[in-house]
PDB file of C-alpha atoms and ligand atoms in Angstrom:
ATOM      1  CA  UNK C1161      91.195 107.824  94.045  1.00 94.00           C
ATOM      2  CA  UNK C1162      91.616 106.941  97.756  1.00 95.00           C
ATOM      3  CA  UNK C1163      94.700 107.080  99.483  1.00 96.00           C
ATOM      4  CA  UNK C1164      94.313 103.172 100.187  1.00 96.00           C
ATOM      5  CA  UNK C1165      94.618 102.528  96.455  1.00 95.00           C
ATOM      6  CA  UNK C1166      97.909 104.102  96.051  1.00 94.00           C
ATOM      7  CA  UNK C1167      99.297 101.854  98.781  1.00 97.00           C
ATOM      8  CA  UNK C1168      99.260  98.983  96.083  1.00 94.00           C
ATOM      9  CA  UNK C1169     100.373 100.665  93.345  1.00 95.00           C
ATOM     10  CA  UNK C1170     103.710 100.786  91.121  1.00 94.00           C
ATOM     11  CA  UNK C1171     104.580 101.975  88.258  1.00 95.00           C
ATOM     12  CA  UNK C1172     104.182 100.151  84.957  1.00 93.00           C
ATOM     13  CA  UNK C1173     107.415 100.748  82.830  1.00 94.00           C
ATOM     14  CA  UNK C1174     108.784  97.204  82.757  1.00 91.00           C
ATOM     15  CA  UNK C1175     111.934  98.548  83.774  1.00 92.00           C
ATOM     16  CA  UNK C1176     110.642  99.981  86.730  1.00 95.00           C
ATOM     17  CA  UNK C1177     109.225  97.134  88.267  1.00 90.00           C
ATOM     18  CA  UNK C1178     112.710  95.860  90.064  1.00 93.00           C
ATOM     19  CA  UNK C1179     113.720  99.289  91.111  1.00 95.00           C
ATOM     20  CA  UNK C1180     112.804  99.998  95.028  1.00 94.00           C
ATOM     21  CA  UNK C1181     112.083 103.973  93.569  1.00 96.00           C
ATOM     22  CA  UNK C1182     109.043 103.146  91.698  1.00 95.00           C
ATOM     23  CA  UNK C1183     106.895 102.095  95.319  1.00 96.00           C
ATOM     24  CA  UNK C1184     105.286 104.328  96.160  1.00 97.00           C
ATOM     25  CA  UNK C1185     104.152 106.815  93.344  1.00 97.00           C
ATOM     26  CA  UNK C1186     104.799 110.689  94.740  1.00 97.00           C
ATOM     27  CA  UNK C1187     101.357 112.862  94.553  1.00 97.00           C
ATOM     28  CA  UNK C1188     101.890 116.059  92.647  1.00 97.00           C
ATOM     29  CA  UNK C1189      99.631 118.851  92.476  1.00 97.00           C
ATOM     30  CA  UNK C1190      97.255 117.011  94.501  1.00 97.00           C
ATOM     31  CA  UNK C1191      94.010 118.467  95.033  1.00 97.00           C
ATOM     32  CA  UNK C1192      92.156 116.400  98.103  1.00 97.00           C
ATOM     33  CA  UNK C1193      88.856 115.670  98.824  1.00 96.00           C
ATOM     34  CA  UNK C1194      86.786 114.111 101.968  1.00 96.00           C
ATOM     35  CA  UNK C1195      84.476 111.978 101.414  1.00 96.00           C
ATOM     36  CA  UNK C1196      82.441 110.728 104.211  1.00 97.00           C
ATOM     37  CA  UNK C1197      82.116 106.820 104.560  1.00 96.00           C
ATOM     38  CA  UNK C1198      80.362 105.170 107.599  1.00 97.00           C
ATOM     39  CA  UNK C1199      83.428 104.046 109.994  1.00 97.00           C
ATOM     40  CA  UNK C1200      83.397 100.329 109.825  1.00 96.00           C
ATOM     41  CA  UNK C1201      86.588  99.344 111.981  1.00 93.00           C
ATOM     42  CA  UNK C1202      86.571  95.485 110.845  1.00 93.00           C
ATOM     43  CA  UNK C1203      86.829  96.841 107.771  1.00 94.00           C
ATOM     44  CA  UNK C1204      90.210  98.884 108.790  1.00 95.00           C
ATOM     45  CA  UNK C1205      91.580  95.980 110.794  1.00 92.00           C
ATOM     46  CA  UNK C1206      91.111  93.808 107.841  1.00 93.00           C
ATOM     47  CA  UNK C1207      93.046  95.845 105.709  1.00 95.00           C
ATOM     48  CA  UNK C1208      95.994  96.765 107.652  1.00 95.00           C
ATOM     49  CA  UNK C1209      98.164  93.646 107.879  1.00 93.00           C
ATOM     50  CA  UNK C1210      98.114  94.318 103.913  1.00 95.00           C
ATOM     51  CA  UNK C1211      99.196  98.014 104.037  1.00 97.00           C
ATOM     52  CA  UNK C1212     103.145  98.956 103.331  1.00 97.00           C
ATOM     53  CA  UNK C1213     103.496 101.225 106.199  1.00 97.00           C
ATOM     54  CA  UNK C1214     107.137 102.689 104.732  1.00 96.00           C
ATOM     55  CA  UNK C1215     104.469 103.569 101.607  1.00 97.00           C
ATOM     56  CA  UNK C1216     101.861 104.706 103.538  1.00 98.00           C
ATOM     57  CA  UNK C1217     103.589 107.241 106.115  1.00 97.00           C
ATOM     58  CA  UNK C1218     105.710 108.389 102.683  1.00 97.00           C
ATOM     59  CA  UNK C1219     102.356 109.087 101.198  1.00 97.00           C
ATOM     60  CA  UNK C1220     100.827 110.897 103.910  1.00 98.00           C
ATOM     61  CA  UNK C1221     103.649 113.083 104.341  1.00 97.00           C
ATOM     62  CA  UNK C1222     104.049 114.300 100.719  1.00 95.00           C
ATOM     63  CA  UNK C1223     100.202 115.311 101.352  1.00 96.00           C
ATOM     64  CA  UNK C1224     100.635 117.099 104.863  1.00 96.00           C
ATOM     65  CA  UNK C1225      98.501 114.037 106.861  1.00 97.00           C
ATOM     66  CA  UNK C1226     101.501 112.497 108.500  1.00 96.00           C
ATOM     67  CA  UNK C1227      99.660 113.279 111.564  1.00 96.00           C
ATOM     68  CA  UNK C1228      97.057 110.529 110.838  1.00 97.00           C
ATOM     69  CA  UNK C1229      99.700 107.746 110.705  1.00 96.00           C
ATOM     70  CA  UNK C1230     100.655 105.987 113.386  1.00 93.00           C
ATOM     71  CA  UNK C1231     104.411 105.247 114.026  1.00 91.00           C
ATOM     72  CA  UNK C1232     103.963 101.685 113.616  1.00 90.00           C
ATOM     73  CA  UNK C1233     101.244  99.696 112.029  1.00 92.00           C
ATOM     74  CA  UNK C1234      98.486  98.622 114.718  1.00 88.00           C
ATOM     75  CA  UNK C1235      97.375  95.938 112.361  1.00 84.00           C
ATOM     76  CA  UNK C1236     100.664  93.800 112.748  1.00 81.00           C
ATOM     77  CA  UNK C1237     100.786  92.877 116.156  1.00 71.00           C
ATOM     78  CA  UNK C1238     103.035  90.973 118.158  1.00 69.00           C
ATOM     79  CA  UNK C1239     102.553  87.735 120.044  1.00 66.00           C
ATOM     80  CA  UNK C1240     101.864  89.326 123.413  1.00 71.00           C
ATOM     81  CA  UNK C1241      99.517  91.993 122.159  1.00 66.00           C
ATOM     82  CA  UNK C1242      95.732  91.164 122.044  1.00 65.00           C
ATOM     83  CA  UNK C1243      92.958  92.707 119.666  1.00 62.00           C
ATOM     84  CA  UNK C1244      92.131  95.623 122.456  1.00 61.00           C
ATOM     85  CA  UNK C1245      95.652  96.794 122.034  1.00 68.00           C
ATOM     86  CA  UNK C1246      94.494  98.146 118.798  1.00 74.00           C
ATOM     87  CA  UNK C1247      93.485 101.779 119.729  1.00 86.00           C
ATOM     88  CA  UNK C1248      89.844 102.886 118.066  1.00 90.00           C
ATOM     89  CA  UNK C1249      91.282 106.326 117.702  1.00 92.00           C
ATOM     90  CA  UNK C1250      94.026 105.191 115.675  1.00 93.00           C
ATOM     91  CA  UNK C1251      91.619 103.232 113.563  1.00 94.00           C
ATOM     92  CA  UNK C1252      89.878 106.213 113.065  1.00 96.00           C
ATOM     93  CA  UNK C1253      92.443 108.329 111.816  1.00 97.00           C
ATOM     94  CA  UNK C1254      93.222 105.814 109.697  1.00 97.00           C
ATOM     95  CA  UNK C1255      89.985 105.233 108.391  1.00 97.00           C
ATOM     96  CA  UNK C1256      89.702 109.003 107.796  1.00 98.00           C
ATOM     97  CA  UNK C1257      93.110 108.833 105.717  1.00 98.00           C
ATOM     98  CA  UNK C1258      92.749 105.644 104.061  1.00 97.00           C
ATOM     99  CA  UNK C1259      89.502 105.794 102.804  1.00 97.00           C
ATOM    100  CA  UNK C1260      87.902 109.256 102.971  1.00 98.00           C
ATOM    101  CA  UNK C1261      91.342 111.327 101.881  1.00 97.00           C
ATOM    102  CA  UNK C1262      90.918 111.121  98.129  1.00 97.00           C
ATOM    103  CA  UNK C1263      92.984 112.816  95.498  1.00 97.00           C
ATOM    104  CA  UNK C1264      90.259 114.555  92.618  1.00 97.00           C
ATOM    105  CA  UNK C1265      93.207 116.190  90.635  1.00 98.00           C
ATOM    106  CA  UNK C1266      97.131 115.676  90.002  1.00 98.00           C
ATOM    107  CA  UNK C1267      99.408 113.147  89.164  1.00 97.00           C
ATOM    108  CA  UNK C1268     101.273 110.110  90.573  1.00 97.00           C
ATOM    109  CA  UNK C1269     105.091 110.475  89.736  1.00 97.00           C
ATOM    110  CA  UNK C1270     107.233 107.476  89.232  1.00 97.00           C
ATOM    111  CA  UNK C1271     110.360 108.313  91.613  1.00 97.00           C
ATOM    112  CA  UNK C1272     112.285 105.921  89.191  1.00 97.00           C
ATOM    113  CA  UNK C1273     111.709 106.778  85.526  1.00 96.00           C
ATOM    114  CA  UNK C1274     109.814 110.090  85.931  1.00 97.00           C
ATOM    115  CA  UNK C1275     106.626 109.210  84.449  1.00 97.00           C
ATOM    116  CA  UNK C1276     103.656 111.244  85.207  1.00 97.00           C
ATOM    117  CA  UNK C1277     100.313 109.357  85.940  1.00 97.00           C
ATOM    118  CA  UNK C1278      97.226 111.939  85.435  1.00 97.00           C
ATOM    119  CA  UNK C1279      94.821 111.418  88.152  1.00 97.00           C
ATOM    120  CA  UNK C1280      91.530 113.101  86.455  1.00 97.00           C
ATOM    121  CA  UNK C1281      88.048 113.715  88.636  1.00 97.00           C
ATOM    122  CA  UNK C1282      89.139 110.967  91.130  1.00 96.00           C
ATOM    123  CA  UNK C1283      90.431 108.546  88.526  1.00 95.00           C
ATOM    124  CA  UNK C1284      94.039 107.485  87.998  1.00 95.00           C
ATOM    125  CA  UNK C1285      95.194 106.721  83.899  1.00 95.00           C
ATOM    126  CA  UNK C1286      97.494 103.938  84.566  1.00 93.00           C
ATOM    127  CA  UNK C1287      98.169 103.240  80.896  1.00 91.00           C
ATOM    128  CA  UNK C1288     101.842 103.940  79.164  1.00 90.00           C
ATOM    129  CA  UNK C1289     101.805 105.484  76.091  1.00 86.00           C
ATOM    130  CA  UNK C1290     103.152 103.235  73.134  1.00 85.00           C
ATOM    131  CA  UNK C1291     106.362 103.736  73.579  1.00 84.00           C
ATOM    132  CA  UNK C1292     107.263 102.703  77.125  1.00 83.00           C
ATOM    133  CA  UNK C1293     105.152  99.349  76.887  1.00 78.00           C
TER     134      UNK C1293
HETATM  135 ZN1   ZN A 432     108.566 103.920  86.408  1.00 71.80          ZN
END
């Protein structure tokens, strides 16, 4: 499961939807895997404006990868900045973090209800047991 994916996931438990603690989900016992993917700066640029930066920083820090996250989202420019202000080095780090870093085994834990979503062979299971639906 790519790190980018976790930036768009919240807990599926109904009562967690309104809780700020349910996002982002927190990795537990995560085994990381690096997969090399062709660097596509345009794709990264297009995805950055949709990334929740605080959540990404939290996730990366929990995995010990905070050095790959710039303090500010290079995808959200102010009007005085231009395209060229986006540093290629930052984009490459984010490519590495968001697309090439994946979690093969572990759990994603909700900070509100504590439910643990298992990740097996790189696939997260986000189905809830019947009593929580
Ligand atoms: Zn929850």
